[in-house]
CSV table of C-alpha atoms in Angstrom, one decimal:
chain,number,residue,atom,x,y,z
A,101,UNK,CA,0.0,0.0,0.0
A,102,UNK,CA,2.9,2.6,0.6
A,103,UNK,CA,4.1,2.2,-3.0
A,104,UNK,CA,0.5,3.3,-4.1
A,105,UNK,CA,0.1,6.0,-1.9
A,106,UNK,CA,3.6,7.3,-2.6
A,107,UNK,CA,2.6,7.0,-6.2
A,108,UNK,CA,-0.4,8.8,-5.5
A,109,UNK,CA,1.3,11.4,-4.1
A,110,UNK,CA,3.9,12.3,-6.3
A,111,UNK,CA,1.0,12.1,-9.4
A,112,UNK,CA,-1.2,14.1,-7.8
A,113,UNK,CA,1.2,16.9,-5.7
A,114,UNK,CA,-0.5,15.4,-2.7
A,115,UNK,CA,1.2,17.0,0.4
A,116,UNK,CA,3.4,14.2,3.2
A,117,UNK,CA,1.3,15.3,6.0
A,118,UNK,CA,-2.3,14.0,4.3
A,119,UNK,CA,-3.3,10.9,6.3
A,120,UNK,CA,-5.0,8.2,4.4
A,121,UNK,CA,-6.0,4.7,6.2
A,122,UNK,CA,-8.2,2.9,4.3
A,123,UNK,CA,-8.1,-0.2,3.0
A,124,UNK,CA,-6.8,-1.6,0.3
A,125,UNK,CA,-10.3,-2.5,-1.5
A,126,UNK,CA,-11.0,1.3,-1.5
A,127,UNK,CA,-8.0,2.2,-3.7
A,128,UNK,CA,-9.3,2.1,-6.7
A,129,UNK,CA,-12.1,4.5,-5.4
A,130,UNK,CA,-10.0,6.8,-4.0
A,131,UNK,CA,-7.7,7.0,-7.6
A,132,UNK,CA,-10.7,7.4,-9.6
A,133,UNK,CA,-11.6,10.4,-7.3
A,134,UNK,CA,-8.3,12.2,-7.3
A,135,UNK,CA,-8.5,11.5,-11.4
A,136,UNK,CA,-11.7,13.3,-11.5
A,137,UNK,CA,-11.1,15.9,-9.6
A,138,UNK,CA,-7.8,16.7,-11.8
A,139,UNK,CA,-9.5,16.6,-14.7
A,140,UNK,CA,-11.8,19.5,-13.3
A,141,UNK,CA,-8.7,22.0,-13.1
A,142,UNK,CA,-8.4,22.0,-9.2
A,143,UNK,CA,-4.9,21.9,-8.9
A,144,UNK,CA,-5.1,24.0,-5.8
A,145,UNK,CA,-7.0,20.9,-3.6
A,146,UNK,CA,-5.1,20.0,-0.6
A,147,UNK,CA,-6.1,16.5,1.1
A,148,UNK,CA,-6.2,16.9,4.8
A,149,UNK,CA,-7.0,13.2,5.2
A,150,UNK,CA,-9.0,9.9,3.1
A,151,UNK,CA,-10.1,7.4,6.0
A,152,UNK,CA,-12.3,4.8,7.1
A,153,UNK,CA,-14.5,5.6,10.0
A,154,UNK,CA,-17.6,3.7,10.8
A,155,UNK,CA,-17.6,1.7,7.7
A,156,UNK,CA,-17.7,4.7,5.9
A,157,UNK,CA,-15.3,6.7,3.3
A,158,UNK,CA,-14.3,9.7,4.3
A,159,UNK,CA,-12.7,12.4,2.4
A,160,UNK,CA,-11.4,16.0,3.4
A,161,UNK,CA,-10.2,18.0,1.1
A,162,UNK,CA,-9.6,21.9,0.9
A,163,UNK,CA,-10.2,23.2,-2.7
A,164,UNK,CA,-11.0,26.8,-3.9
A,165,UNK,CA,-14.6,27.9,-3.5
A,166,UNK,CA,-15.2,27.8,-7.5
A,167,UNK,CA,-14.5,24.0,-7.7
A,168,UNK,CA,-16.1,23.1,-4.2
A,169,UNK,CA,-19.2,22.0,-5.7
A,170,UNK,CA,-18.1,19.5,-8.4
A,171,UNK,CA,-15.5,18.4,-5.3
A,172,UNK,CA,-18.1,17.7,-3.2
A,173,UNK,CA,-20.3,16.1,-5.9
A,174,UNK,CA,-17.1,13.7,-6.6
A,175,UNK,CA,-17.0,12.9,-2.9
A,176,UNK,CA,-20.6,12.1,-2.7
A,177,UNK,CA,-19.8,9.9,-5.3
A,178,UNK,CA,-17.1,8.1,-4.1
A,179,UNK,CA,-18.2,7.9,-0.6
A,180,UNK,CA,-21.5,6.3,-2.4
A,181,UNK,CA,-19.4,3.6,-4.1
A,182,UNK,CA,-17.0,2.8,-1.2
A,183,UNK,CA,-20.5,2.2,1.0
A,184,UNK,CA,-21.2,-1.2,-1.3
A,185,UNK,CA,-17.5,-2.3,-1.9
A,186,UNK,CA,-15.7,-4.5,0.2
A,187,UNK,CA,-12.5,-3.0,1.6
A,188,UNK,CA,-10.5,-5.5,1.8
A,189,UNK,CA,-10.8,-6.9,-0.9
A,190,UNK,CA,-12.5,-4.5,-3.3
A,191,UNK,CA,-15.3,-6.7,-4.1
A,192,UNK,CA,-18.7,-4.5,-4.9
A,193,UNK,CA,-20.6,-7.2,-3.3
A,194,UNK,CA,-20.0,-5.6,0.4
A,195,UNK,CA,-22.2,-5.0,3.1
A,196,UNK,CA,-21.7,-3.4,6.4
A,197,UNK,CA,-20.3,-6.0,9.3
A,198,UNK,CA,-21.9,-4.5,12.6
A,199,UNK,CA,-19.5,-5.7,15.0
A,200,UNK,CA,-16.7,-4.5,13.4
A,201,UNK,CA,-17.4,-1.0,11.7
A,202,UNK,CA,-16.4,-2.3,8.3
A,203,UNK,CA,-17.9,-3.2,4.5
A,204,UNK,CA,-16.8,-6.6,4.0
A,205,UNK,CA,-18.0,-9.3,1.2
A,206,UNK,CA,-19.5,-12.6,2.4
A,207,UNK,CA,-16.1,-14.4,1.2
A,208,UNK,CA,-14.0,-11.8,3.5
A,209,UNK,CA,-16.0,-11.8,6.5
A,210,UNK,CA,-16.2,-15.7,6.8
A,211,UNK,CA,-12.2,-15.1,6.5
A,212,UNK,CA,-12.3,-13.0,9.1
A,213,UNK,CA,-14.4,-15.2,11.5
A,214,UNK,CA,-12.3,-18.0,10.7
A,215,UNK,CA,-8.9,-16.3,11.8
A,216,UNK,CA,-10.9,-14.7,14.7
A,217,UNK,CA,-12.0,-18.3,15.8
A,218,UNK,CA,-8.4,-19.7,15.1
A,219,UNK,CA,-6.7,-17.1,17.1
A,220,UNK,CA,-9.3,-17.7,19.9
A,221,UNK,CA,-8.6,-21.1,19.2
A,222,UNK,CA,-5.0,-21.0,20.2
A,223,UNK,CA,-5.7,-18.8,23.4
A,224,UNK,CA,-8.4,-21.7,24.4
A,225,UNK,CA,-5.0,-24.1,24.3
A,226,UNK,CA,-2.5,-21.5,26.2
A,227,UNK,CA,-4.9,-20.8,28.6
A,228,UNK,CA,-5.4,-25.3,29.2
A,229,UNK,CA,-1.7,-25.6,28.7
A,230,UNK,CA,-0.9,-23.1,31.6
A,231,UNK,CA,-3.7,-25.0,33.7
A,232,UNK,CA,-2.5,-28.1,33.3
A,233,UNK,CA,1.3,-27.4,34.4
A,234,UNK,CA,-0.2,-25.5,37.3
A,235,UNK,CA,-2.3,-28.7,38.2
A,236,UNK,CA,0.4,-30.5,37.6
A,237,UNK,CA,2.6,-28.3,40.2
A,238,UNK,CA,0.0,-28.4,42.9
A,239,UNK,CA,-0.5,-32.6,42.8
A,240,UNK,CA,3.6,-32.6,43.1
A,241,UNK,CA,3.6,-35.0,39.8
A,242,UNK,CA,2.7,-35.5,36.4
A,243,UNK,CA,-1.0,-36.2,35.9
A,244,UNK,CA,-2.2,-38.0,33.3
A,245,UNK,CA,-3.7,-36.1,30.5
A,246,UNK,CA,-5.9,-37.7,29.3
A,247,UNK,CA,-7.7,-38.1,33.0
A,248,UNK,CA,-7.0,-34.6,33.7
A,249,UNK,CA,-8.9,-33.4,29.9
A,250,UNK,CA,-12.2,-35.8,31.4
A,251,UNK,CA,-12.4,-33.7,34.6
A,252,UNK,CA,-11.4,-30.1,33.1
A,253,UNK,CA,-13.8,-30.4,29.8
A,254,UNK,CA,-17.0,-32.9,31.4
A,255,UNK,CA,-18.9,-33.1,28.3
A,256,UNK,CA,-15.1,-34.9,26.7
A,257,UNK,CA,-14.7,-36.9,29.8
A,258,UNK,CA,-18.8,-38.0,29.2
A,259,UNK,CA,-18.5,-39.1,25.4
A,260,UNK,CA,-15.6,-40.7,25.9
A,261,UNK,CA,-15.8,-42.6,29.4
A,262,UNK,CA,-14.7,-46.0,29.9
């Protein structure tokens, strides 16, 4: 992403202390915008910052007050695309994903959910690894594990009792 937004900025005089975080998806969205708005004469815009914030685009720009209608007509735009395109991805088949302030397709959300659940996964493990040395230190030995999985987890020690 740095190589496009240094590209960006060099194409489009685009000051180093704008602030853009977005995601990759929207790149394409925000280029079409800054192509636009060039082709309307503006060379004078200033971009204060291009964000994400509450699953929406967000664009703020300073332009002279002859071009800030067809600017803000350009932002409507692209803040009207971004709001059905995925961005991460930059599928147009996105919708908004509640829980996490962010328009995501189906196929990048049930990534999502999957690395979430894997990371959870792992702290599920830590957490019974760290429990079963402590048990272990408090009997004085080492406890067999698969006796001490049937009393930590019931429902295992239940399906698979002798």
């Amino acid at each position: 992403m740095d190589d496009w937004l240094t590209a960006l900025r060099e194409r489009y005089d685009i000051g180093p202390d704008a602030e853009f975080r977005i995601g990759i998806g929207w790149i394409r969205i925000v280029e079409q915008f800054y192509s636009s708005a060039s082709t309307l004469g503006s060379a004078k815009m200033s971009t204060f910052q291009i964000k994400s914030k509450f699953a929406r685009l967000d664009i703020h720009v300073d332009v002279p007050l002859e071009f800030r209608p067809a600017i803000n007509a350009l932002i409507a735009e692209a803040e009207a695309r971004a709001a059905h395109t995925c961005e991460r991805c930059g599928s147009p088949e996105g919708t908004l994903a509640p829980p996490r302030h962010i328009i995501e397709c189906e196929d990048c959300r049930y990534l999502g959910l999957a690395l979430d659940q894997r990371s959870r996964r792992a702290g599920e493990i830590a957490s019974a690894a760290r429990r079963y040395v402590r048990d272990c230190g408090h009997s004085g030995r080492v406890l067999d594990i698969t006796e001490w999985g049937h009393r930590r987890w019931r429902t295992d020690g239940e399906r698979y009792a002798r």
